[in-house]
PDB file of C-alpha atoms in Angstrom:
ATOM      1  CA  LEU X  12      23.760  10.317  23.140  1.00 81.00           C
ATOM      2  CA  TYR X  13      26.286  11.740  20.710  1.00 88.00           C
ATOM      3  CA  THR X  14      26.855  15.474  20.218  1.00 90.00           C
ATOM      4  CA  TYR X  15      28.503  16.976  17.140  1.00 88.00           C
ATOM      5  CA  VAL X  16      29.481  20.632  16.737  1.00 89.00           C
ATOM      6  CA  LYS X  17      30.482  22.182  13.418  1.00 86.00           C
ATOM      7  CA  ASN X  18      30.627  25.915  12.636  1.00 86.00           C
ATOM      8  CA  ASN X  19      28.941  26.664  15.984  1.00 88.00           C
ATOM      9  CA  GLU X  20      25.963  24.450  15.045  1.00 89.00           C
ATOM     10  CA  THR X  21      25.085  21.506  17.262  1.00 93.00           C
ATOM     11  CA  LEU X  22      23.596  18.205  16.184  1.00 94.00           C
ATOM     12  CA  THR X  23      22.696  15.508  18.697  1.00 93.00           C
ATOM     13  CA  ALA X  24      22.205  11.848  17.840  1.00 94.00           C
ATOM     14  CA  GLN X  25      20.327   9.562  20.193  1.00 91.00           C
ATOM     15  CA  THR X  26      20.246   5.894  19.314  1.00 89.00           C
ATOM     16  CA  HIS X  27      18.924   2.656  20.779  1.00 86.00           C
ATOM     17  CA  LEU X  28      19.275  -0.884  19.396  1.00 84.00           C
ATOM     18  CA  GLU X  29      15.981  -2.757  19.565  1.00 76.00           C
ATOM     19  CA  VAL X  30      15.587  -6.482  19.009  1.00 73.00           C
ATOM     20  CA  ASN X  31      12.193  -8.172  18.543  1.00 61.00           C
ATOM     21  CA  LYS X  32      10.300  -4.942  19.202  1.00 65.00           C
ATOM     22  CA  ALA X  33       7.807  -2.904  17.228  1.00 65.00           C
ATOM     23  CA  GLY X  34      10.327  -0.295  16.065  1.00 63.00           C
ATOM     24  CA  ALA X  35       7.691   2.432  15.790  1.00 77.00           C
ATOM     25  CA  VAL X  36       9.752   5.614  15.610  1.00 84.00           C
ATOM     26  CA  ASN X  37       6.799   7.883  16.433  1.00 80.00           C
ATOM     27  CA  HIS X  38       6.342   6.011  19.736  1.00 79.00           C
ATOM     28  CA  TYR X  39      10.080   6.253  20.471  1.00 82.00           C
ATOM     29  CA  LEU X  40       9.998  10.003  19.800  1.00 84.00           C
ATOM     30  CA  MET X  41       7.030  10.481  22.148  1.00 82.00           C
ATOM     31  CA  LEU X  42       8.735   8.396  24.866  1.00 81.00           C
ATOM     32  CA  ASN X  43      11.626  10.836  24.604  1.00 82.00           C
ATOM     33  CA  GLY X  44       9.369  13.850  25.189  1.00 84.00           C
ATOM     34  CA  ILE X  45       8.922  14.832  21.549  1.00 85.00           C
ATOM     35  CA  PRO X  46       5.196  15.234  20.865  1.00 83.00           C
ATOM     36  CA  ILE X  47       4.045  14.402  17.357  1.00 86.00           C
ATOM     37  CA  ASN X  48       0.938  15.497  15.508  1.00 84.00           C
ATOM     38  CA  PRO X  49       0.002  15.736  11.809  1.00 82.00           C
ATOM     39  CA  ASN X  50       0.906  19.443  11.789  1.00 86.00           C
ATOM     40  CA  ASN X  51       4.538  18.976  12.816  1.00 89.00           C
ATOM     41  CA  LEU X  52       5.407  15.631  11.171  1.00 91.00           C
ATOM     42  CA  GLU X  53       6.562  15.070   7.612  1.00 93.00           C
ATOM     43  CA  ILE X  54       7.354  11.508   6.531  1.00 93.00           C
ATOM     44  CA  LYS X  55       9.964  11.481   3.788  1.00 95.00           C
ATOM     45  CA  SER X  56      11.685   8.822   1.717  1.00 93.00           C
ATOM     46  CA  ASP X  57      15.171   8.371   0.331  1.00 93.00           C
ATOM     47  CA  PRO X  58      15.169   5.857  -2.547  1.00 93.00           C
ATOM     48  CA  GLU X  59      18.461   4.287  -1.418  1.00 92.00           C
ATOM     49  CA  ARG X  60      17.987   4.387   2.357  1.00 93.00           C
ATOM     50  CA  GLY X  61      14.263   4.247   3.065  1.00 92.00           C
ATOM     51  CA  THR X  62      11.780   6.227   5.127  1.00 93.00           C
ATOM     52  CA  TYR X  63      12.339   8.725   7.934  1.00 95.00           C
ATOM     53  CA  GLY X  64      10.303  11.371   9.703  1.00 94.00           C
ATOM     54  CA  ILE X  65      11.001  15.077  10.199  1.00 95.00           C
ATOM     55  CA  VAL X  66       9.410  16.603  13.299  1.00 94.00           C
ATOM     56  CA  LYS X  67       9.377  20.375  13.765  1.00 92.00           C
ATOM     57  CA  GLN X  68       9.030  21.757  17.286  1.00 89.00           C
ATOM     58  CA  GLN X  69       9.278  25.359  18.456  1.00 86.00           C
ATOM     59  CA  ASP X  70      12.903  24.978  19.564  1.00 90.00           C
ATOM     60  CA  LYS X  71      14.239  21.986  17.559  1.00 93.00           C
ATOM     61  CA  THR X  72      14.035  20.053  14.332  1.00 94.00           C
ATOM     62  CA  TYR X  73      14.235  16.253  14.590  1.00 95.00           C
ATOM     63  CA  LEU X  74      14.855  13.433  12.143  1.00 96.00           C
ATOM     64  CA  GLY X  75      13.774   9.995  13.326  1.00 94.00           C
ATOM     65  CA  ALA X  76      14.147   6.584  11.707  1.00 93.00           C
ATOM     66  CA  CYS X  77      14.564   2.889  12.368  1.00 89.00           C
ATOM     67  CA  LEU X  78      17.714   1.675  10.640  1.00 88.00           C
ATOM     68  CA  ASN X  79      17.012  -1.996   9.949  1.00 84.00           C
ATOM     69  CA  ALA X  80      19.668  -4.682   9.693  1.00 79.00           C
ATOM     70  CA  ALA X  81      17.886  -6.048   6.620  1.00 78.00           C
ATOM     71  CA  GLY X  82      16.264  -3.759   4.076  1.00 81.00           C
ATOM     72  CA  LYS X  83      15.851  -0.003   4.259  1.00 87.00           C
ATOM     73  CA  SER X  84      15.036   2.370   7.097  1.00 88.00           C
ATOM     74  CA  THR X  85      11.439   2.677   8.283  1.00 86.00           C
ATOM     75  CA  PHE X  86       9.346   5.074  10.331  1.00 87.00           C
ATOM     76  CA  GLU X  87       6.030   3.338  11.069  1.00 82.00           C
ATOM     77  CA  GLN X  88       5.424  -0.078  12.622  1.00 76.00           C
ATOM     78  CA  GLY X  89       3.553  -1.583   9.655  1.00 75.00           C
ATOM     79  CA  GLU X  90       6.327  -0.519   7.334  1.00 80.00           C
ATOM     80  CA  LEU X  91       8.888  -2.167   9.643  1.00 73.00           C
ATOM     81  CA  THR X  92       6.970  -5.469   9.667  1.00 72.00           C
ATOM     82  CA  ALA X  93       6.667  -5.490   5.860  1.00 73.00           C
ATOM     83  CA  ASN X  94      10.372  -4.656   5.570  1.00 71.00           C
ATOM     84  CA  ARG X  95      11.327  -7.567   7.845  1.00 69.00           C
ATOM     85  CA  TYR X  96       9.457 -10.089   5.719  1.00 65.00           C
ATOM     86  CA  GLN X  97      10.509  -8.581   2.394  1.00 70.00           C
ATOM     87  CA  TYR X  98      14.238  -8.343   3.179  1.00 68.00           C
ATOM     88  CA  GLY X  99      14.749 -10.384   6.340  1.00 63.00           C
ATOM     89  CA  LEU X 100      13.749 -13.816   5.061  1.00 67.00           C
ATOM     90  CA  THR X 101      16.752 -15.566   3.538  1.00 69.00           C
ATOM     91  CA  PRO X 102      17.390 -19.225   2.776  1.00 71.00           C
ATOM     92  CA  LEU X 103      20.207 -19.296   5.341  1.00 68.00           C
ATOM     93  CA  GLY X 104      17.982 -17.590   7.919  1.00 68.00           C
ATOM     94  CA  ILE X 105      15.144 -20.063   7.295  1.00 73.00           C
ATOM     95  CA  ALA X 106      17.553 -22.995   7.679  1.00 74.00           C
ATOM     96  CA  GLY X 107      18.867 -21.512  10.939  1.00 70.00           C
ATOM     97  CA  TRP X 108      15.315 -21.039  12.182  1.00 69.00           C
ATOM     98  CA  VAL X 109      14.342 -24.631  11.321  1.00 80.00           C
ATOM     99  CA  LEU X 110      17.401 -25.863  13.230  1.00 80.00           C
ATOM    100  CA  GLY X 111      16.603 -23.562  16.172  1.00 76.00           C
ATOM    101  CA  PHE X 112      19.659 -21.320  15.858  1.00 72.00           C
ATOM    102  CA  ASN X 113      17.975 -17.968  15.163  1.00 67.00           C
ATOM    103  CA  SER X 114      14.743 -16.057  14.549  1.00 67.00           C
ATOM    104  CA  LEU X 115      12.952 -16.414  11.259  1.00 65.00           C
ATOM    105  CA  THR X 116      13.673 -12.788  10.361  1.00 66.00           C
ATOM    106  CA  ASP X 117      16.346 -10.315  11.432  1.00 69.00           C
ATOM    107  CA  ASN X 118      14.470  -8.260  14.024  1.00 72.00           C
ATOM    108  CA  ARG X 119      17.102  -5.667  14.852  1.00 78.00           C
ATOM    109  CA  CYS X 120      16.408  -1.970  14.492  1.00 81.00           C
ATOM    110  CA  LEU X 121      18.727   0.907  15.368  1.00 88.00           C
ATOM    111  CA  LEU X 122      16.245   3.573  16.461  1.00 90.00           C
ATOM    112  CA  THR X 123      17.813   6.948  15.771  1.00 93.00           C
ATOM    113  CA  ILE X 124      16.827  10.527  16.577  1.00 94.00           C
ATOM    114  CA  LEU X 125      18.956  13.315  15.129  1.00 96.00           C
ATOM    115  CA  ALA X 126      18.177  16.818  16.416  1.00 95.00           C
ATOM    116  CA  MET X 127      19.263  20.401  15.867  1.00 95.00           C
ATOM    117  CA  PRO X 128      18.179  23.479  17.828  1.00 94.00           C
ATOM    118  CA  VAL X 129      16.270  26.234  16.062  1.00 91.00           C
ATOM    119  CA  GLU X 130      17.653  29.700  16.798  1.00 84.00           C
ATOM    120  CA  THR X 131      14.693  31.591  15.343  1.00 82.00           C
ATOM    121  CA  PRO X 132      11.504  29.496  15.213  1.00 78.00           C
ATOM    122  CA  ASN X 133      10.397  29.964  11.616  1.00 81.00           C
ATOM    123  CA  GLU X 134      10.003  27.823   8.515  1.00 84.00           C
ATOM    124  CA  LEU X 135      13.308  28.981   7.006  1.00 85.00           C
ATOM    125  CA  ALA X 136      15.259  27.843  10.098  1.00 88.00           C
ATOM    126  CA  HIS X 137      13.459  24.468  10.084  1.00 90.00           C
ATOM    127  CA  HIS X 138      14.154  24.067   6.358  1.00 91.00           C
ATOM    128  CA  LYS X 139      17.873  24.752   6.905  1.00 92.00           C
ATOM    129  CA  ASN X 140      17.962  22.274   9.805  1.00 93.00           C
ATOM    130  CA  THR X 141      16.089  19.667   7.766  1.00 94.00           C
ATOM    131  CA  LYS X 142      18.681  19.841   4.988  1.00 95.00           C
ATOM    132  CA  GLN X 143      21.526  19.487   7.506  1.00 95.00           C
ATOM    133  CA  LEU X 144      19.786  16.620   9.329  1.00 96.00           C
ATOM    134  CA  GLU X 145      19.171  14.817   6.047  1.00 96.00           C
ATOM    135  CA  ALA X 146      22.853  15.137   5.103  1.00 95.00           C
ATOM    136  CA  ALA X 147      23.844  13.833   8.541  1.00 95.00           C
ATOM    137  CA  TRP X 148      21.316  10.985   8.194  1.00 96.00           C
ATOM    138  CA  VAL X 149      22.929   9.854   4.920  1.00 95.00           C
ATOM    139  CA  ALA X 150      26.364   9.699   6.593  1.00 95.00           C
ATOM    140  CA  TRP X 151      24.915   8.045   9.739  1.00 94.00           C
ATOM    141  CA  TYR X 152      22.997   5.449   7.716  1.00 94.00           C
ATOM    142  CA  ASP X 153      25.924   4.703   5.406  1.00 94.00           C
ATOM    143  CA  TRP X 154      28.224   4.094   8.379  1.00 93.00           C
ATOM    144  CA  TRP X 155      25.818   2.124  10.616  1.00 91.00           C
ATOM    145  CA  LYS X 156      24.156  -0.072   7.973  1.00 89.00           C
ATOM    146  CA  PRO X 157      27.242  -2.272   7.389  1.00 89.00           C
ATOM    147  CA  GLN X 158      27.939  -2.343  11.133  1.00 87.00           C
ATOM    148  CA  LEU X 159      24.483  -3.850  11.782  1.00 83.00           C
ATOM    149  CA  GLN X 160      25.230  -6.567   9.267  1.00 75.00           C
ATOM    150  CA  THR X 161      28.396  -7.756  11.025  1.00 72.00           C
ATOM    151  CA  ALA X 162      28.487 -10.694  13.416  1.00 56.00           C
ATOM    152  CA  ALA X 163      29.302  -8.398  16.381  1.00 51.00           C
ATOM    153  CA  PHE X 164      25.792  -6.920  16.247  1.00 54.00           C
ATOM    154  CA  LYS X 165      23.909 -10.180  15.743  1.00 55.00           C
TER     155      LYS X 165
END
């Protein structure tokens, strides 16, 4: 768990590296005590980075995503599976799999939950938090994506 404070505003980042797992962010959020329903979830997409979910609770706004080693970020399990086969299959990876050195696809996912407290529970406060979480997500993604592609994380 990482905590960042800027201008008296707090952002927390919780992250977990998963290998060979489903990578369903909604399940990860619920396991961490963050209930999700269609009324409080908005799935959004960044053309350069992929899909993420915004969850609005009474006291916090959350951004959740699975940062994949290959391809873009995902939110739902089916999207993660498609991403793995679209971006994770490489000639070198296939050769390594045939020789028994590695998996057929790169099955690593950095599950991430960014959160900010809501001082006054209203749509304006959630909108402000969403914009700040999205800006933080861009910086988080841009830093972690190359780290996942290094040998130290494989």
